[in-house]
PDB file of C-alpha atoms in Angstrom:
ATOM      1  CA  UNK A   1     130.576  84.669  33.902  1.00 95.00           C
ATOM      2  CA  UNK A   2     132.693  87.825  33.506  1.00 95.00           C
ATOM      3  CA  UNK A   3     132.190  89.684  30.276  1.00 97.00           C
ATOM      4  CA  UNK A   4     134.635  92.366  29.517  1.00 97.00           C
ATOM      5  CA  UNK A   5     133.469  95.142  27.299  1.00 96.00           C
ATOM      6  CA  UNK A   6     136.286  97.100  25.779  1.00 97.00           C
ATOM      7  CA  UNK A   7     134.234  99.859  24.348  1.00 96.00           C
ATOM      8  CA  UNK A   8     136.303 102.253  22.368  1.00 97.00           C
ATOM      9  CA  UNK A   9     139.001 102.549  24.989  1.00 96.00           C
ATOM     10  CA  UNK A  10     142.528 103.148  23.681  1.00 96.00           C
ATOM     11  CA  UNK A  11     143.806  99.726  25.031  1.00 95.00           C
ATOM     12  CA  UNK A  12     145.473  96.698  23.250  1.00 96.00           C
ATOM     13  CA  UNK A  13     142.427  94.357  22.676  1.00 97.00           C
ATOM     14  CA  UNK A  14     144.792  91.426  22.003  1.00 98.00           C
ATOM     15  CA  UNK A  15     146.830  91.849  25.030  1.00 97.00           C
ATOM     16  CA  UNK A  16     143.615  92.072  27.183  1.00 97.00           C
ATOM     17  CA  UNK A  17     142.348  88.919  25.318  1.00 98.00           C
ATOM     18  CA  UNK A  18     145.412  86.903  26.228  1.00 97.00           C
ATOM     19  CA  UNK A  19     145.149  88.076  29.798  1.00 97.00           C
ATOM     20  CA  UNK A  20     141.534  86.941  29.762  1.00 97.00           C
ATOM     21  CA  UNK A  21     142.467  83.541  28.057  1.00 97.00           C
ATOM     22  CA  UNK A  22     145.161  82.890  30.616  1.00 97.00           C
ATOM     23  CA  UNK A  23     143.095  83.626  33.659  1.00 96.00           C
ATOM     24  CA  UNK A  24     140.133  81.494  32.242  1.00 97.00           C
ATOM     25  CA  UNK A  25     142.484  78.495  31.307  1.00 96.00           C
ATOM     26  CA  UNK A  26     143.977  78.693  34.904  1.00 96.00           C
ATOM     27  CA  UNK A  27     140.849  79.149  36.944  1.00 95.00           C
ATOM     28  CA  UNK A  28     138.207  77.418  34.807  1.00 95.00           C
ATOM     29  CA  UNK A  29     136.358  80.649  35.114  1.00 96.00           C
ATOM     30  CA  UNK A  30     134.149  81.659  32.084  1.00 96.00           C
ATOM     31  CA  UNK A  31     135.594  84.955  30.767  1.00 97.00           C
ATOM     32  CA  UNK A  32     134.693  86.643  27.623  1.00 98.00           C
ATOM     33  CA  UNK A  33     135.850  89.830  25.717  1.00 98.00           C
ATOM     34  CA  UNK A  34     133.792  92.104  23.718  1.00 98.00           C
ATOM     35  CA  UNK A  35     136.336  94.320  21.554  1.00 98.00           C
ATOM     36  CA  UNK A  36     135.344  96.718  18.687  1.00 97.00           C
ATOM     37  CA  UNK A  37     134.021  94.961  15.641  1.00 97.00           C
ATOM     38  CA  UNK A  38     137.371  95.591  13.633  1.00 97.00           C
ATOM     39  CA  UNK A  39     139.116  93.742  16.252  1.00 98.00           C
ATOM     40  CA  UNK A  40     136.957  90.546  16.514  1.00 98.00           C
ATOM     41  CA  UNK A  41     139.049  88.214  14.496  1.00 98.00           C
ATOM     42  CA  UNK A  42     142.249  89.312  16.234  1.00 98.00           C
ATOM     43  CA  UNK A  43     140.853  88.794  19.697  1.00 98.00           C
ATOM     44  CA  UNK A  44     139.072  85.510  18.678  1.00 98.00           C
ATOM     45  CA  UNK A  45     142.506  84.151  17.567  1.00 98.00           C
ATOM     46  CA  UNK A  46     143.712  84.084  21.120  1.00 97.00           C
ATOM     47  CA  UNK A  47     141.393  81.487  21.904  1.00 97.00           C
ATOM     48  CA  UNK A  48     139.403  83.747  24.240  1.00 98.00           C
ATOM     49  CA  UNK A  49     135.600  83.510  24.214  1.00 98.00           C
ATOM     50  CA  UNK A  50     134.902  86.618  22.015  1.00 98.00           C
ATOM     51  CA  UNK A  51     131.523  88.643  21.923  1.00 98.00           C
ATOM     52  CA  UNK A  52     130.559  91.396  19.730  1.00 98.00           C
ATOM     53  CA  UNK A  53     129.427  94.917  21.381  1.00 98.00           C
ATOM     54  CA  UNK A  54     126.428  95.172  19.016  1.00 98.00           C
ATOM     55  CA  UNK A  55     124.708  93.570  16.166  1.00 98.00           C
ATOM     56  CA  UNK A  56     122.312  95.483  13.972  1.00 98.00           C
ATOM     57  CA  UNK A  57     118.630  94.423  13.400  1.00 97.00           C
ATOM     58  CA  UNK A  58     119.169  93.800   9.773  1.00 97.00           C
ATOM     59  CA  UNK A  59     119.726  90.919   7.361  1.00 96.00           C
ATOM     60  CA  UNK A  60     122.006  90.740   4.242  1.00 96.00           C
ATOM     61  CA  UNK A  61     121.267  93.509   1.893  1.00 97.00           C
ATOM     62  CA  UNK A  62     121.589  97.159   1.595  1.00 97.00           C
ATOM     63  CA  UNK A  63     122.690  98.135   4.973  1.00 97.00           C
ATOM     64  CA  UNK A  64     125.921 100.175   4.831  1.00 97.00           C
ATOM     65  CA  UNK A  65     127.469 100.882   8.201  1.00 96.00           C
ATOM     66  CA  UNK A  66     125.551  98.247  10.009  1.00 96.00           C
ATOM     67  CA  UNK A  67     127.044  95.392  11.894  1.00 97.00           C
ATOM     68  CA  UNK A  68     125.803  92.058  10.276  1.00 98.00           C
ATOM     69  CA  UNK A  69     125.311  89.274  12.784  1.00 98.00           C
ATOM     70  CA  UNK A  70     126.746  86.781  10.301  1.00 98.00           C
ATOM     71  CA  UNK A  71     129.857  88.804   9.750  1.00 98.00           C
ATOM     72  CA  UNK A  72     130.268  88.914  13.488  1.00 98.00           C
ATOM     73  CA  UNK A  73     130.182  85.150  13.728  1.00 98.00           C
ATOM     74  CA  UNK A  74     132.454  84.794  10.643  1.00 98.00           C
ATOM     75  CA  UNK A  75     134.884  86.804  12.582  1.00 98.00           C
ATOM     76  CA  UNK A  76     134.934  84.377  15.602  1.00 98.00           C
ATOM     77  CA  UNK A  77     132.451  85.666  18.031  1.00 98.00           C
ATOM     78  CA  UNK A  78     130.049  83.499  19.904  1.00 98.00           C
ATOM     79  CA  UNK A  79     127.826  86.145  21.478  1.00 98.00           C
ATOM     80  CA  UNK A  80     126.766  89.711  21.531  1.00 98.00           C
ATOM     81  CA  UNK A  81     125.733  92.500  23.676  1.00 98.00           C
ATOM     82  CA  UNK A  82     122.545  94.254  22.448  1.00 98.00           C
ATOM     83  CA  UNK A  83     121.074  97.665  23.664  1.00 97.00           C
ATOM     84  CA  UNK A  84     124.131  98.689  25.696  1.00 95.00           C
ATOM     85  CA  UNK A  85     123.350 101.945  27.588  1.00 90.00           C
ATOM     86  CA  UNK A  86     125.780 103.805  24.993  1.00 92.00           C
ATOM     87  CA  UNK A  87     123.952 102.228  22.004  1.00 94.00           C
ATOM     88  CA  UNK A  88     120.245 102.123  22.809  1.00 95.00           C
ATOM     89  CA  UNK A  89     117.752 100.732  20.614  1.00 96.00           C
ATOM     90  CA  UNK A  90     113.974 100.811  20.190  1.00 95.00           C
ATOM     91  CA  UNK A  91     112.151  97.760  21.630  1.00 93.00           C
ATOM     92  CA  UNK A  92     111.315  96.710  18.036  1.00 95.00           C
ATOM     93  CA  UNK A  93     114.965  96.994  17.094  1.00 97.00           C
ATOM     94  CA  UNK A  94     116.057  94.881  19.961  1.00 97.00           C
ATOM     95  CA  UNK A  95     113.740  92.184  19.098  1.00 97.00           C
ATOM     96  CA  UNK A  96     115.144  92.304  15.429  1.00 98.00           C
ATOM     97  CA  UNK A  97     118.725  92.231  16.642  1.00 98.00           C
ATOM     98  CA  UNK A  98     117.917  89.271  18.813  1.00 98.00           C
ATOM     99  CA  UNK A  99     116.498  87.565  15.741  1.00 98.00           C
ATOM    100  CA  UNK A 100     119.694  88.366  13.814  1.00 98.00           C
ATOM    101  CA  UNK A 101     121.795  86.986  16.563  1.00 98.00           C
ATOM    102  CA  UNK A 102     119.860  83.725  16.667  1.00 98.00           C
ATOM    103  CA  UNK A 103     120.217  83.502  12.992  1.00 97.00           C
ATOM    104  CA  UNK A 104     123.862  83.557  13.408  1.00 98.00           C
ATOM    105  CA  UNK A 105     123.873  81.262  16.380  1.00 98.00           C
ATOM    106  CA  UNK A 106     125.272  83.892  18.673  1.00 98.00           C
ATOM    107  CA  UNK A 107     124.482  83.935  22.455  1.00 98.00           C
ATOM    108  CA  UNK A 108     122.856  87.252  23.578  1.00 98.00           C
ATOM    109  CA  UNK A 109     122.884  89.747  26.621  1.00 98.00           C
ATOM    110  CA  UNK A 110     120.530  92.572  26.330  1.00 98.00           C
ATOM    111  CA  UNK A 111     121.427  95.542  28.687  1.00 96.00           C
ATOM    112  CA  UNK A 112     118.664  97.524  30.559  1.00 95.00           C
ATOM    113  CA  UNK A 113     118.609 100.287  32.984  1.00 92.00           C
ATOM    114  CA  UNK A 114     116.127  99.208  35.753  1.00 92.00           C
ATOM    115  CA  UNK A 115     114.042  96.272  36.823  1.00 94.00           C
ATOM    116  CA  UNK A 116     111.066  97.253  34.726  1.00 95.00           C
ATOM    117  CA  UNK A 117     113.334  97.214  31.524  1.00 94.00           C
ATOM    118  CA  UNK A 118     114.810  94.056  32.552  1.00 96.00           C
ATOM    119  CA  UNK A 119     111.406  92.312  32.583  1.00 96.00           C
ATOM    120  CA  UNK A 120     110.529  93.756  29.178  1.00 96.00           C
ATOM    121  CA  UNK A 121     113.929  92.616  27.873  1.00 97.00           C
ATOM    122  CA  UNK A 122     113.230  89.107  29.214  1.00 97.00           C
ATOM    123  CA  UNK A 123     110.005  88.943  27.339  1.00 97.00           C
ATOM    124  CA  UNK A 124     112.001  88.938  24.216  1.00 97.00           C
ATOM    125  CA  UNK A 125     113.878  85.662  25.040  1.00 97.00           C
ATOM    126  CA  UNK A 126     117.554  86.622  25.161  1.00 98.00           C
ATOM    127  CA  UNK A 127     120.001  84.388  26.957  1.00 98.00           C
ATOM    128  CA  UNK A 128     120.585  86.976  29.648  1.00 98.00           C
ATOM    129  CA  UNK A 129     119.585  90.487  30.750  1.00 97.00           C
ATOM    130  CA  UNK A 130     122.276  93.040  32.206  1.00 96.00           C
ATOM    131  CA  UNK A 131     121.069  95.497  34.579  1.00 92.00           C
ATOM    132  CA  UNK A 132     123.369  98.605  34.405  1.00 85.00           C
ATOM    133  CA  UNK A 133     122.182 101.888  35.852  1.00 78.00           C
ATOM    134  CA  UNK A 134     123.685 104.520  33.598  1.00 71.00           C
ATOM    135  CA  UNK A 135     124.708 107.030  36.538  1.00 66.00           C
ATOM    136  CA  UNK A 136     127.082 104.154  37.695  1.00 61.00           C
ATOM    137  CA  UNK A 137     128.669 103.274  34.736  1.00 62.00           C
ATOM    138  CA  UNK A 138     132.529 103.844  34.280  1.00 62.00           C
ATOM    139  CA  UNK A 139     132.261 104.688  38.134  1.00 60.00           C
ATOM    140  CA  UNK A 140     134.270 103.161  41.027  1.00 67.00           C
ATOM    141  CA  UNK A 141     131.210 102.060  42.984  1.00 61.00           C
ATOM    142  CA  UNK A 142     129.600  98.636  42.058  1.00 69.00           C
ATOM    143  CA  UNK A 143     125.824  98.675  41.348  1.00 70.00           C
ATOM    144  CA  UNK A 144     125.782  95.647  43.749  1.00 66.00           C
ATOM    145  CA  UNK A 145     127.065  97.991  46.681  1.00 71.00           C
ATOM    146  CA  UNK A 146     125.529 101.361  45.576  1.00 69.00           C
ATOM    147  CA  UNK A 147     122.036  99.940  44.991  1.00 74.00           C
ATOM    148  CA  UNK A 148     121.634  96.159  45.933  1.00 82.00           C
ATOM    149  CA  UNK A 149     117.899  96.363  45.604  1.00 86.00           C
ATOM    150  CA  UNK A 150     118.014  97.222  41.774  1.00 87.00           C
ATOM    151  CA  UNK A 151     119.772  93.738  41.335  1.00 88.00           C
ATOM    152  CA  UNK A 152     117.463  91.923  43.520  1.00 91.00           C
ATOM    153  CA  UNK A 153     114.475  93.497  41.758  1.00 92.00           C
ATOM    154  CA  UNK A 154     116.004  92.942  38.446  1.00 94.00           C
ATOM    155  CA  UNK A 155     116.394  89.212  39.310  1.00 94.00           C
ATOM    156  CA  UNK A 156     112.828  89.011  40.530  1.00 95.00           C
ATOM    157  CA  UNK A 157     111.541  90.794  37.461  1.00 96.00           C
ATOM    158  CA  UNK A 158     113.398  88.485  34.995  1.00 97.00           C
ATOM    159  CA  UNK A 159     112.350  85.274  36.705  1.00 96.00           C
ATOM    160  CA  UNK A 160     108.713  86.411  36.927  1.00 97.00           C
ATOM    161  CA  UNK A 161     108.865  86.526  32.923  1.00 96.00           C
ATOM    162  CA  UNK A 162     111.331  83.862  32.156  1.00 96.00           C
ATOM    163  CA  UNK A 163     113.211  81.794  34.530  1.00 94.00           C
ATOM    164  CA  UNK A 164     115.496  80.505  31.861  1.00 96.00           C
ATOM    165  CA  UNK A 165     116.948  83.972  31.243  1.00 97.00           C
ATOM    166  CA  UNK A 166     120.059  84.857  33.350  1.00 97.00           C
ATOM    167  CA  UNK A 167     120.528  88.329  35.128  1.00 95.00           C
ATOM    168  CA  UNK A 168     123.847  89.813  34.815  1.00 95.00           C
ATOM    169  CA  UNK A 169     124.799  93.068  36.503  1.00 89.00           C
ATOM    170  CA  UNK A 170     127.208  95.802  35.570  1.00 83.00           C
ATOM    171  CA  UNK A 171     128.263  99.482  36.249  1.00 74.00           C
ATOM    172  CA  UNK A 172     131.154 100.116  38.521  1.00 73.00           C
ATOM    173  CA  UNK A 173     132.083  96.450  38.746  1.00 81.00           C
ATOM    174  CA  UNK A 174     135.968  96.254  39.394  1.00 80.00           C
ATOM    175  CA  UNK A 175     136.866  93.794  42.033  1.00 87.00           C
ATOM    176  CA  UNK A 176     136.253  90.187  43.081  1.00 89.00           C
ATOM    177  CA  UNK A 177     134.267  91.567  46.018  1.00 88.00           C
ATOM    178  CA  UNK A 178     131.994  93.381  43.670  1.00 86.00           C
ATOM    179  CA  UNK A 179     131.716  89.914  41.865  1.00 89.00           C
ATOM    180  CA  UNK A 180     130.758  88.229  45.070  1.00 90.00           C
ATOM    181  CA  UNK A 181     128.300  90.765  46.020  1.00 87.00           C
ATOM    182  CA  UNK A 182     126.552  90.493  42.706  1.00 88.00           C
ATOM    183  CA  UNK A 183     126.408  86.796  42.877  1.00 90.00           C
ATOM    184  CA  UNK A 184     124.807  87.015  46.386  1.00 90.00           C
ATOM    185  CA  UNK A 185     122.135  89.140  45.076  1.00 88.00           C
ATOM    186  CA  UNK A 186     121.206  86.458  42.487  1.00 91.00           C
ATOM    187  CA  UNK A 187     123.321  87.573  39.381  1.00 92.00           C
ATOM    188  CA  UNK A 188     124.976  84.854  37.364  1.00 94.00           C
ATOM    189  CA  UNK A 189     127.070  87.012  35.601  1.00 93.00           C
ATOM    190  CA  UNK A 190     128.844  90.670  35.559  1.00 93.00           C
ATOM    191  CA  UNK A 191     129.536  92.965  32.735  1.00 92.00           C
ATOM    192  CA  UNK A 192     132.539  95.374  33.054  1.00 91.00           C
ATOM    193  CA  UNK A 193     134.611  97.688  31.015  1.00 92.00           C
ATOM    194  CA  UNK A 194     137.034 100.321  32.430  1.00 89.00           C
ATOM    195  CA  UNK A 195     137.929  98.267  35.319  1.00 89.00           C
ATOM    196  CA  UNK A 196     140.042  96.026  33.096  1.00 94.00           C
ATOM    197  CA  UNK A 197     140.304  97.883  29.911  1.00 94.00           C
ATOM    198  CA  UNK A 198     142.113 100.936  31.658  1.00 93.00           C
ATOM    199  CA  UNK A 199     144.030  98.698  34.276  1.00 93.00           C
ATOM    200  CA  UNK A 200     147.750  98.930  34.270  1.00 94.00           C
ATOM    201  CA  UNK A 201     147.908  95.178  34.804  1.00 95.00           C
ATOM    202  CA  UNK A 202     144.733  93.605  33.332  1.00 95.00           C
ATOM    203  CA  UNK A 203     145.571  90.062  34.299  1.00 95.00           C
ATOM    204  CA  UNK A 204     145.894  90.988  37.912  1.00 95.00           C
ATOM    205  CA  UNK A 205     142.709  92.591  37.911  1.00 94.00           C
ATOM    206  CA  UNK A 206     140.958  89.664  36.334  1.00 95.00           C
ATOM    207  CA  UNK A 207     142.693  87.166  38.741  1.00 95.00           C
ATOM    208  CA  UNK A 208     141.017  89.348  41.547  1.00 93.00           C
ATOM    209  CA  UNK A 209     137.591  89.326  39.643  1.00 93.00           C
ATOM    210  CA  UNK A 210     137.416  85.601  39.257  1.00 93.00           C
ATOM    211  CA  UNK A 211     138.303  85.318  42.987  1.00 90.00           C
ATOM    212  CA  UNK A 212     134.814  86.447  43.838  1.00 79.00           C
ATOM    213  CA  UNK A 213     133.178  83.726  41.749  1.00 79.00           C
TER     214      UNK A 213
END
């Protein structure tokens, strides 16, 4: 799976979503987009698999400023990131956000910094854990190239806890070679952002990325 996180970059989310949908349709690859919450409906309307960047550890009620899992689902999202390095949560809140996502029937990827955190996150029962060393996020060197051991060790840590939880990797992923390298190390998906969101030709970058699957 290729999961494109648009963060808060100054890009056109619909244009990128359309590119992702085209590449997914043409190649059969699983490609999803995680836009800002305000853009979820517009992105979902393109037909691309749509994810939220975050859901809050809350239920319906007095929670001003929160991102309610049910609202995310109503907007067309089918999954959500949780605990991204740029939006870290306490362990109890990760657990509560996972419960909120499950309540809304959302698929989940919990982000973690290292193998130890990956194992702890896997114990909470998400669909996948994504290892992303913070120092490599937004860079030009993929984690699978810069530190392949962290991917292998994260795969092992997750499998030791729950073999049904997938391991994704992120940070610096930008080419098909990066995707292929991640797969060779045991990852079943990649999480990336700037490589697509800041690209002059997002569709060309996406076609290169899926070539590594």
